[in-house]
mmCIF file of C-alpha atoms and ligand atoms in Angstrom:
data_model
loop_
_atom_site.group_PDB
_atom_site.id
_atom_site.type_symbol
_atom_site.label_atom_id
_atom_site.label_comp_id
_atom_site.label_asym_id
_atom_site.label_seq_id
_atom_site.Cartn_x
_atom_site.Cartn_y
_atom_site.Cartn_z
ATOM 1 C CA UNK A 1 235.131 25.461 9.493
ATOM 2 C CA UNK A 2 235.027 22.781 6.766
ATOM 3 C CA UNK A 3 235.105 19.360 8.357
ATOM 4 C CA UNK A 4 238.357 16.809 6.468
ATOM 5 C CA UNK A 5 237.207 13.385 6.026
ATOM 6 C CA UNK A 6 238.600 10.631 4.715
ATOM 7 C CA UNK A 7 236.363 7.564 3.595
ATOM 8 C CA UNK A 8 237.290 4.226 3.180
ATOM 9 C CA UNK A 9 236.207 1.211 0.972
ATOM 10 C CA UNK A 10 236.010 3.476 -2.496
ATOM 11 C CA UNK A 11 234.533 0.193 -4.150
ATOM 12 C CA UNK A 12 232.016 -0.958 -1.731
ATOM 13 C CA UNK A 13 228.401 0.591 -1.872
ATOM 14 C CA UNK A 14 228.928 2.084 1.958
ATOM 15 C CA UNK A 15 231.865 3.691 0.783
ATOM 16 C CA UNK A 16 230.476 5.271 -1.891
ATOM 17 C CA UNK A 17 227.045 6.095 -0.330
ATOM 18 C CA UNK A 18 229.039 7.904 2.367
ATOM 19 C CA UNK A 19 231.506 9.665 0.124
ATOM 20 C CA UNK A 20 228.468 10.828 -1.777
ATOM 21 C CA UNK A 21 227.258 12.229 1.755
ATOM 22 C CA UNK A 22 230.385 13.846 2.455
ATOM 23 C CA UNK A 23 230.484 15.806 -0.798
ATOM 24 C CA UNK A 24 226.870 17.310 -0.745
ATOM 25 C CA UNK A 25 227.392 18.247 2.584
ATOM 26 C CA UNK A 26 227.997 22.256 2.567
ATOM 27 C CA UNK A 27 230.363 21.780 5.823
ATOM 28 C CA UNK A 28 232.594 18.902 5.158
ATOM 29 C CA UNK A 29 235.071 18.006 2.453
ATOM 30 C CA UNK A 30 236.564 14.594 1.057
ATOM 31 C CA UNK A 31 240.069 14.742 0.919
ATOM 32 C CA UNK A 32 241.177 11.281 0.738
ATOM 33 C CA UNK A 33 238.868 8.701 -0.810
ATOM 34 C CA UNK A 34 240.730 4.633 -0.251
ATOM 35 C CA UNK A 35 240.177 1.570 -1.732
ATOM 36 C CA UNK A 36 241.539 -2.146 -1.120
ATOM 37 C CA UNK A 37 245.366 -2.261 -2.653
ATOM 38 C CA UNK A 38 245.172 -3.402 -6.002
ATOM 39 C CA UNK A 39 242.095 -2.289 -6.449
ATOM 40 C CA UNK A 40 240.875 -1.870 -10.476
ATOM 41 C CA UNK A 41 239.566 1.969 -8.817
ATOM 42 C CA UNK A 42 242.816 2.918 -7.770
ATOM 43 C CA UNK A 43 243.839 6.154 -9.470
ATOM 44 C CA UNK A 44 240.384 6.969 -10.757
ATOM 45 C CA UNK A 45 238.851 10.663 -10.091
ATOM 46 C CA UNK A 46 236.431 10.446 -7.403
ATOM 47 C CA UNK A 47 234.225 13.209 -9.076
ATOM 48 C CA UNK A 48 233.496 10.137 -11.161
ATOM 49 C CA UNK A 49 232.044 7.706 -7.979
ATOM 50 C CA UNK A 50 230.515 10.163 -6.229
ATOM 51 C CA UNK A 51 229.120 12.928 -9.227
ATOM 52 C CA UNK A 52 230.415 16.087 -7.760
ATOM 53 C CA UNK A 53 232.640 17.555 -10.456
ATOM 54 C CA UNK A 54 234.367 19.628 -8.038
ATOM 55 C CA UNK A 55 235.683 17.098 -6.016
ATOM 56 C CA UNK A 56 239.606 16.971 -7.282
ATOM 57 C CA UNK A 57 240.957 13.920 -5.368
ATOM 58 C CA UNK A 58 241.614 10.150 -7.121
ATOM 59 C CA UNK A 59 240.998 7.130 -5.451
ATOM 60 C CA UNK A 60 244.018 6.320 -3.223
ATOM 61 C CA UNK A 61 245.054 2.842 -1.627
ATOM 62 C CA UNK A 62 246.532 4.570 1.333
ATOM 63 C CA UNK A 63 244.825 5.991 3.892
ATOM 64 C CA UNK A 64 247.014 8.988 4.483
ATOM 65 C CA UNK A 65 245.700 10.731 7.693
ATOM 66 C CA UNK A 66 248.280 13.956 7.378
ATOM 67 C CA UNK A 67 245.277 16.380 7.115
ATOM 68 C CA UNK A 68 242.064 14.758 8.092
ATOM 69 C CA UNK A 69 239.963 15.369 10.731
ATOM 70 C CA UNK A 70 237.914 11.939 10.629
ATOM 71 C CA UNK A 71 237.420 8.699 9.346
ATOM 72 C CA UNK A 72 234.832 7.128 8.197
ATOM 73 C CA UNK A 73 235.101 3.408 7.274
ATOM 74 C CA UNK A 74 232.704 0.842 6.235
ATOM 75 C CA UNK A 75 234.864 -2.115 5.108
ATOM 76 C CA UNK A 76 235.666 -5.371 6.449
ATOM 77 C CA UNK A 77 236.633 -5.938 9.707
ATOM 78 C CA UNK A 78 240.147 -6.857 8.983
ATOM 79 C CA UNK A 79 240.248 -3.651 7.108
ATOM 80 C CA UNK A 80 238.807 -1.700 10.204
ATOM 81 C CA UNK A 81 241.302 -3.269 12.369
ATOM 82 C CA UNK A 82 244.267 -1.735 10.300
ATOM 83 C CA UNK A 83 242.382 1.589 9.630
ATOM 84 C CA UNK A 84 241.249 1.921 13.414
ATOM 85 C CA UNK A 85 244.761 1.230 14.692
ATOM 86 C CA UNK A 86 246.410 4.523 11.945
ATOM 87 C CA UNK A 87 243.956 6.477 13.359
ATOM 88 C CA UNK A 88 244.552 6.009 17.109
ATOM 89 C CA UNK A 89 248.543 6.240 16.016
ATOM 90 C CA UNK A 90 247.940 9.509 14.263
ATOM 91 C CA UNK A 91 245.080 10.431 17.266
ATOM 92 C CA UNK A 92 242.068 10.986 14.069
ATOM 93 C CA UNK A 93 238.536 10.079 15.375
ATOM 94 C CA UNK A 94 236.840 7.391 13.703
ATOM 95 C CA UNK A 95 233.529 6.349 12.636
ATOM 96 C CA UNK A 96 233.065 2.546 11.828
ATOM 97 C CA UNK A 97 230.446 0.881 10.229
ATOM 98 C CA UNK A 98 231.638 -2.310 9.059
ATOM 99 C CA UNK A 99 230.023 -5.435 10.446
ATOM 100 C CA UNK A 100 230.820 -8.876 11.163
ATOM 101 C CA UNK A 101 233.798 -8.620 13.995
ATOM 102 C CA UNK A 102 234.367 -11.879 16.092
ATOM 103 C CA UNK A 103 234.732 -11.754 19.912
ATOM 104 C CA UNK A 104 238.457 -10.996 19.490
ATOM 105 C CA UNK A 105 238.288 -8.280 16.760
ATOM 106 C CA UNK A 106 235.353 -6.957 18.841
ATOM 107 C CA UNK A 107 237.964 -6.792 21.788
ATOM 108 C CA UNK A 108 241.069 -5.823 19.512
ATOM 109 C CA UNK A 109 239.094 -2.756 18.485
ATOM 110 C CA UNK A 110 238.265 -1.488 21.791
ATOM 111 C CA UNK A 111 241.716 -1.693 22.888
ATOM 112 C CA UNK A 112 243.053 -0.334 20.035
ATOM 113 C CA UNK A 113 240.896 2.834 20.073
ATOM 114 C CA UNK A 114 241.107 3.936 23.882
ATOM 115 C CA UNK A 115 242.988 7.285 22.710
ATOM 116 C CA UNK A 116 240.309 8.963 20.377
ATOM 117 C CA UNK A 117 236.913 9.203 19.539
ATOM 118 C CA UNK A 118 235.033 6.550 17.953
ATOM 119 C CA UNK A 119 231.879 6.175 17.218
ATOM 120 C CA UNK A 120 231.048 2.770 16.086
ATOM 121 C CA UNK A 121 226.956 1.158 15.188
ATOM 122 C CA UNK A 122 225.609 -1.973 13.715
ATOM 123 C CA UNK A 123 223.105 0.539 12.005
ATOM 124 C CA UNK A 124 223.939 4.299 11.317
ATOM 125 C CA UNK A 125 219.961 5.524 10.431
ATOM 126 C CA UNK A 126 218.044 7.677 12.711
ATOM 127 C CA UNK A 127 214.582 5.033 12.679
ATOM 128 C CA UNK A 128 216.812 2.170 14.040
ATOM 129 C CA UNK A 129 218.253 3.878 16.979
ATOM 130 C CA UNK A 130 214.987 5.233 17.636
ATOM 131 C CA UNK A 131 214.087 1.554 17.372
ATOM 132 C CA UNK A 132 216.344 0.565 20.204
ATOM 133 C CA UNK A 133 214.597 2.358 22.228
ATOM 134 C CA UNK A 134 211.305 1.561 21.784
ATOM 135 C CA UNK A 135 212.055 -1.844 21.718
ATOM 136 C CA UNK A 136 213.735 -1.441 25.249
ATOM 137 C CA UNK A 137 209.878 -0.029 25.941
ATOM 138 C CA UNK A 138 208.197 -2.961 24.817
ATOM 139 C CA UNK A 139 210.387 -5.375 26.197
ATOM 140 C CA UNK A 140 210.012 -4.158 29.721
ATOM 141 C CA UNK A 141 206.056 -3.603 29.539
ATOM 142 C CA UNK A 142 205.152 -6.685 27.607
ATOM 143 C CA UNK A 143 208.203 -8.914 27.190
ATOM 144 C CA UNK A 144 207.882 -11.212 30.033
ATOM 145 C CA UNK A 145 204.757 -12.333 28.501
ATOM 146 C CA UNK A 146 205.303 -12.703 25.159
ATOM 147 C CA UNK A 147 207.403 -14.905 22.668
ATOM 148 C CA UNK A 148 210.050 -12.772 20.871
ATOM 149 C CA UNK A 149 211.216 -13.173 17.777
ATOM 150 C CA UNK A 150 213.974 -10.964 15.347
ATOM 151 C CA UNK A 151 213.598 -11.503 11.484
ATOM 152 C CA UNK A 152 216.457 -9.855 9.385
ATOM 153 C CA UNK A 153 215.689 -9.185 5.867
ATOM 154 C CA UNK A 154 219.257 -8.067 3.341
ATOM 155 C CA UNK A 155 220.379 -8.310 -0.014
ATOM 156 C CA UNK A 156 221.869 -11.232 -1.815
ATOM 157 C CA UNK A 157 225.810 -10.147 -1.017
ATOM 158 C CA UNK A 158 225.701 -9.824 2.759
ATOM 159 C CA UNK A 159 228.365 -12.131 4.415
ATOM 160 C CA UNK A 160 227.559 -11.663 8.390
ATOM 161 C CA UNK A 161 224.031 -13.406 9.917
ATOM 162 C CA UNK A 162 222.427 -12.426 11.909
ATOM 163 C CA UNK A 163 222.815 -9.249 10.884
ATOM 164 C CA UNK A 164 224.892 -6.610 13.635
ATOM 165 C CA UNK A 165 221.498 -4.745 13.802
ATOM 166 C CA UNK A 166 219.445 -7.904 14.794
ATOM 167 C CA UNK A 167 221.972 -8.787 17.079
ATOM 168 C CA UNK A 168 221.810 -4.917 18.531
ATOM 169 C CA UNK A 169 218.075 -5.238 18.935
ATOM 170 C CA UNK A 170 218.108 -8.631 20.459
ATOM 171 C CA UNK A 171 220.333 -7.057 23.034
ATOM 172 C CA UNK A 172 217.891 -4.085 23.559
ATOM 173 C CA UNK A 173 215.279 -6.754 24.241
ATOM 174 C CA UNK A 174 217.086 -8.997 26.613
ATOM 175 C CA UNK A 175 219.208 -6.211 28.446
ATOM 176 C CA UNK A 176 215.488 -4.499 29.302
ATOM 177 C CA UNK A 177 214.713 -7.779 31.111
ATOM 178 C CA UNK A 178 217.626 -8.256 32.777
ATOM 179 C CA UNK A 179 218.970 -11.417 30.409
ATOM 180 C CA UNK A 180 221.727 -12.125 28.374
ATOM 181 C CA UNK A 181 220.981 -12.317 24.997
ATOM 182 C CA UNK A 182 223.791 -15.299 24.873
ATOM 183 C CA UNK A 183 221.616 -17.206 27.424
ATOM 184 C CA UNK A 184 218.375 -16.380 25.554
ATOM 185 C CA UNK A 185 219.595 -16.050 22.309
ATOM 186 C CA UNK A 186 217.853 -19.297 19.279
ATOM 187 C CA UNK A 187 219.844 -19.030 16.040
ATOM 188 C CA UNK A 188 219.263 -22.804 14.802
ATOM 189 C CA UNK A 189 215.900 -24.370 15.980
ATOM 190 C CA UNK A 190 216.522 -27.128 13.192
ATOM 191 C CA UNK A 191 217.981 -30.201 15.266
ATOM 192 C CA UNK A 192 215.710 -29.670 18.154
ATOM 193 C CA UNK A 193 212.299 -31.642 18.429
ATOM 194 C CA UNK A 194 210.790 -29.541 20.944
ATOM 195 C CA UNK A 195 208.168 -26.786 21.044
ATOM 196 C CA UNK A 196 209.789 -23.091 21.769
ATOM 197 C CA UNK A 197 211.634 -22.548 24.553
ATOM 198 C CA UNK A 198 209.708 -19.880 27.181
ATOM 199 C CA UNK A 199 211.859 -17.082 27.501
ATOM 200 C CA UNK A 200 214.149 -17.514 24.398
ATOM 201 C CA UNK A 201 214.334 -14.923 21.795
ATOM 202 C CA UNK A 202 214.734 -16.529 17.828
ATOM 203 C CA UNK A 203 216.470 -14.944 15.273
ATOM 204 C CA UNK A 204 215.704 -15.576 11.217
ATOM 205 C CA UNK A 205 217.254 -14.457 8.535
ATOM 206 C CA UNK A 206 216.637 -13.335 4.514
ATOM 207 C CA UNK A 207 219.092 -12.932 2.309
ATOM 208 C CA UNK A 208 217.758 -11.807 -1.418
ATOM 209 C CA UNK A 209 217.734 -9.486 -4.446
ATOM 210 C CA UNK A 210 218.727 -5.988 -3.418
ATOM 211 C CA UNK A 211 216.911 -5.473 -0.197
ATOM 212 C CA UNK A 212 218.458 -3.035 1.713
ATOM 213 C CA UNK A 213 217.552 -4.028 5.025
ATOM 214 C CA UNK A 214 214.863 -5.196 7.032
ATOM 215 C CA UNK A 215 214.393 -5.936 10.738
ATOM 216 C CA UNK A 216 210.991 -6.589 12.791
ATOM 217 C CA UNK A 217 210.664 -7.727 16.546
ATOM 218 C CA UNK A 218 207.707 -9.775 17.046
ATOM 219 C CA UNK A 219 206.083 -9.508 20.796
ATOM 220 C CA UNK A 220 203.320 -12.332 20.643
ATOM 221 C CA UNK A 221 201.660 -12.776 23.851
ATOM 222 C CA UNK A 222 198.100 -14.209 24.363
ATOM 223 C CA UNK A 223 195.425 -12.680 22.003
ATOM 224 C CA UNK A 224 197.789 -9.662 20.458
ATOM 225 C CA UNK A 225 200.428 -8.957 18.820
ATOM 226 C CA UNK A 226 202.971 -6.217 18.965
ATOM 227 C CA UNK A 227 205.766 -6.115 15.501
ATOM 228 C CA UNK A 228 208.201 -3.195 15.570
ATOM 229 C CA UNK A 229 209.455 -2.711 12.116
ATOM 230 C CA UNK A 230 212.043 -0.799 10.250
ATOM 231 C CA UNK A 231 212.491 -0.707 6.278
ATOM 232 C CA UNK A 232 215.610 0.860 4.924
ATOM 233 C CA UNK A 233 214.718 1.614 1.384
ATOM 234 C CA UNK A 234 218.187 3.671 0.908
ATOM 235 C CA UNK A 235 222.224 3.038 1.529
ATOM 236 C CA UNK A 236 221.473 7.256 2.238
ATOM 237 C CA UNK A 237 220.186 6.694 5.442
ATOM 238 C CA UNK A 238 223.115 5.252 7.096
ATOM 239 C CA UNK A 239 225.373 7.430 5.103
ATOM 240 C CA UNK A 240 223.927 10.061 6.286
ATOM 241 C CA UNK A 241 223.823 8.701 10.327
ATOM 242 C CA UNK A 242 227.356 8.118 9.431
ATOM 243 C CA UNK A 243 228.401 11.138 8.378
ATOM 244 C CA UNK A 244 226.259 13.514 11.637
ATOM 245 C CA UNK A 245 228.576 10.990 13.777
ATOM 246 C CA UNK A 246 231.555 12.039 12.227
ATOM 247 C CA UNK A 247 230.384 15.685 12.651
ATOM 248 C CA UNK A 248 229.712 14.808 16.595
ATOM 249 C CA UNK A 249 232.488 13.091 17.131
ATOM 250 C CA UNK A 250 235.440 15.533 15.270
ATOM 251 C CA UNK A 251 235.911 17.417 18.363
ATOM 252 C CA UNK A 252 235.070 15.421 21.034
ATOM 253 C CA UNK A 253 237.403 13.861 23.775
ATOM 254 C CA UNK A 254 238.653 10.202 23.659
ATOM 255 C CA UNK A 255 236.160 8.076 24.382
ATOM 256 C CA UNK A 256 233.708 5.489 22.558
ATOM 257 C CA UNK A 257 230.649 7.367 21.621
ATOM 258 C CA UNK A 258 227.124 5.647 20.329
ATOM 259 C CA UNK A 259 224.625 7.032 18.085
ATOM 260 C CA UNK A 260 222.098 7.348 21.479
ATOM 261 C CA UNK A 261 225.019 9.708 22.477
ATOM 262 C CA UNK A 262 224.810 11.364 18.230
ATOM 263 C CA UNK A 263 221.237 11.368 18.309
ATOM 264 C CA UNK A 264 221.001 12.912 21.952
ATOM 265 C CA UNK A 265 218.225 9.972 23.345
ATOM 266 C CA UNK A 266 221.161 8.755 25.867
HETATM 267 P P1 NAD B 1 230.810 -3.940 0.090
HETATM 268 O O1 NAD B 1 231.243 -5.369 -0.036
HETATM 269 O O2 NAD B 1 230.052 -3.307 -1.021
HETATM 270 O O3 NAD B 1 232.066 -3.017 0.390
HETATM 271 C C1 NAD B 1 233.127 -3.350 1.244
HETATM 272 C C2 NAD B 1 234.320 -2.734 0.596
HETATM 273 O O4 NAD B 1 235.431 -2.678 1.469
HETATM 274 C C3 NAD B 1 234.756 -3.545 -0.623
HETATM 275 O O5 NAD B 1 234.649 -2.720 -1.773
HETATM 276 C C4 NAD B 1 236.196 -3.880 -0.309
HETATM 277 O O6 NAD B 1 237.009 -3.814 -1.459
HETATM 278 C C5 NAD B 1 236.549 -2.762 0.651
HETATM 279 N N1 NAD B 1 237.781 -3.036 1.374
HETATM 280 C C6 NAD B 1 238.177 -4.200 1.909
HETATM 281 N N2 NAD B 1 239.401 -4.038 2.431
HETATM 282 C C7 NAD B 1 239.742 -2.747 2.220
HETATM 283 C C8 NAD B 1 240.883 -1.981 2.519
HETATM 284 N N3 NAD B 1 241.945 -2.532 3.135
HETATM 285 N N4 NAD B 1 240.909 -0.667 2.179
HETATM 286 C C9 NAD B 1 239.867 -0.118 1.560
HETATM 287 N N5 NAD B 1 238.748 -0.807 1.210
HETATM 288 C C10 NAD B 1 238.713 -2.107 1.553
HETATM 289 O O7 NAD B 1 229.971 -3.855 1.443
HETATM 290 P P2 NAD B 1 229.038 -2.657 1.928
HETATM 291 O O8 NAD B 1 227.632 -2.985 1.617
HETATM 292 O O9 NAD B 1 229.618 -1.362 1.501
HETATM 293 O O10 NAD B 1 229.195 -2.826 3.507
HETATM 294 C C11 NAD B 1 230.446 -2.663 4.146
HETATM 295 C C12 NAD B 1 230.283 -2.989 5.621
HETATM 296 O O11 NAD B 1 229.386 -2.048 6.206
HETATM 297 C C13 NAD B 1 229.683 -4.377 5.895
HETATM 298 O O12 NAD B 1 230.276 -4.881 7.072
HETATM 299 C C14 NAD B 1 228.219 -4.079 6.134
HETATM 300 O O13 NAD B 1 227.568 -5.047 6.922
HETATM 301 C C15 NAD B 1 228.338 -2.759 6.853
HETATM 302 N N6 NAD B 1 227.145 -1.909 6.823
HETATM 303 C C16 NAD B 1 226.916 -1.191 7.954
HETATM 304 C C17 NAD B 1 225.872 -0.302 7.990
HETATM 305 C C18 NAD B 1 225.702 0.544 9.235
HETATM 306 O O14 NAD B 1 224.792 1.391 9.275
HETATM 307 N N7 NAD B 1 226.566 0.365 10.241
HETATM 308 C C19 NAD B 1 225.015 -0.150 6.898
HETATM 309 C C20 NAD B 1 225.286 -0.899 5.743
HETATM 310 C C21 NAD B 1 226.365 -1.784 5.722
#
């Protein structure tokens, strides 16, 4: 049975990447393709965005969720709210990507999704949740000996730092030795005169040209050195991730699934 999705953010490069996905997949179909209101894109064939001149929808400003089986949205998380609350009212599962949700929106979108399935990641590719784990690994064997230390590497137009991957791997790290990455957590070391803190984890960040997104954890204890690195050297990637959890996730029961759960290493 063909899978109906419905992708959000038309103009962002997520959007696209993941309606691209969508439409080269044998099993799944686009069938409603939305952009921000008032957006120049409105209106326009999306054979156009994504290069599939069988795909006979235009770019809508509505999500209309009449016959769709799942969402997919990478947007903004204001955006995510509204699109995560129509799908829980019309009871469509939802895959969300976006990045960047305070405390609160955090908490809004958990209690706004509690009656379908949602799968939501800081990082949709296959590496980076493989990642998690390993660095869970390497945190328990050598991280009570070593300094630890996140870098972040994205292009010039991200908004959000860290980014919601560093921030998932920091929390691999710290949950494997029984820490809070709050607690632990060095985002700033600018305005203290002090050498490093034993224990803490630091975060730094790149933001330039087109990168598409790096992250490395650093393990330095004394006389080695342990990095565990993933490049990203496509959007495809987490389109892709994106679009096997919207394939997992079409027919499960309510519930907020990860992509340990998609990838079946929970
Ligand atoms: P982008 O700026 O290119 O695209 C965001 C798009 O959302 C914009 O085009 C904007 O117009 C659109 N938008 C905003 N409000 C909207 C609305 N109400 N309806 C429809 N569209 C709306 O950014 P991007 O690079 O595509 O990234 C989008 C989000 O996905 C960011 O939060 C980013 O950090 C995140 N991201 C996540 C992953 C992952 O694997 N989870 C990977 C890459 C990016």
């Amino acid at each position: 049975m063909t899978l109906r999705i419905a992708v959000t953010g038309a103009s962002g490069r997520m959007g696209q990447a993941v309606a691209r996905a969508v439409t080269a997949e044998p099993n799944t179909e686009l069938v409603n393709f939305v952009a921000r209101p008032g957006s120049h894109l409105v209106g326009t064939a999306a054979a156009s965005i994504v290069g599939d001149e069988n795909c006979p929808i235009t770019v809508s400003e509505v999500l209309d969720l009449d016959a769709v089986d799942v969402v997919i949205d990478f947007t903004l998380p204001e955006s995510s709210l509204v699109n995560a609350r129509a799908c829980a009212e019309a009871g469509v599962p939802i895959v969300i990507g976006t990045t960047g949700f305070s405390e609160a929106e955090q908490a809004d979108l958990a209690s706004i999704l509690t009656s379908v399935a949602c799968c939501q990641a800081a990082n949709f590719s296959t590496g980076v949740n493989l990642a998690y784990r390993l660095l869970s690994l390497a945190a328990q064997v050598m991280g009570a000996d070593s300094d630890i230390e996140i870098h972040e590497a994205h292009h010039k137009h991200k908004i959000d730092a860290p980014s919601g991957t560093a921030l998932a791997m920091g929390h691999a790290v710290a949950d494997a030795m029984g820490h809070s990455l709050q607690d632990v957590a060095r985002y700033d070391r600018s305005a203290a005169r002090e050498a490093r803190e034993p224990g803490s984890i630091g975060f730094s960040v790149t933001r330039a040209g087109d990168i598409v997104g790096e992250h490395t954890v650093l393990f330095s204890s004394e006389g080695e050195r342990l990095e565990i690195t993933h490049k990203a050297s496509s959007r495809n990637a987490f389109a892709s991730g994106a679009l096997r959890a919207a394939q997992f996730i079409a027919d499960k029961p309510a519930g907020a699934y990860t992509m340990a759960d998609v990838l079946g290493l929970s």
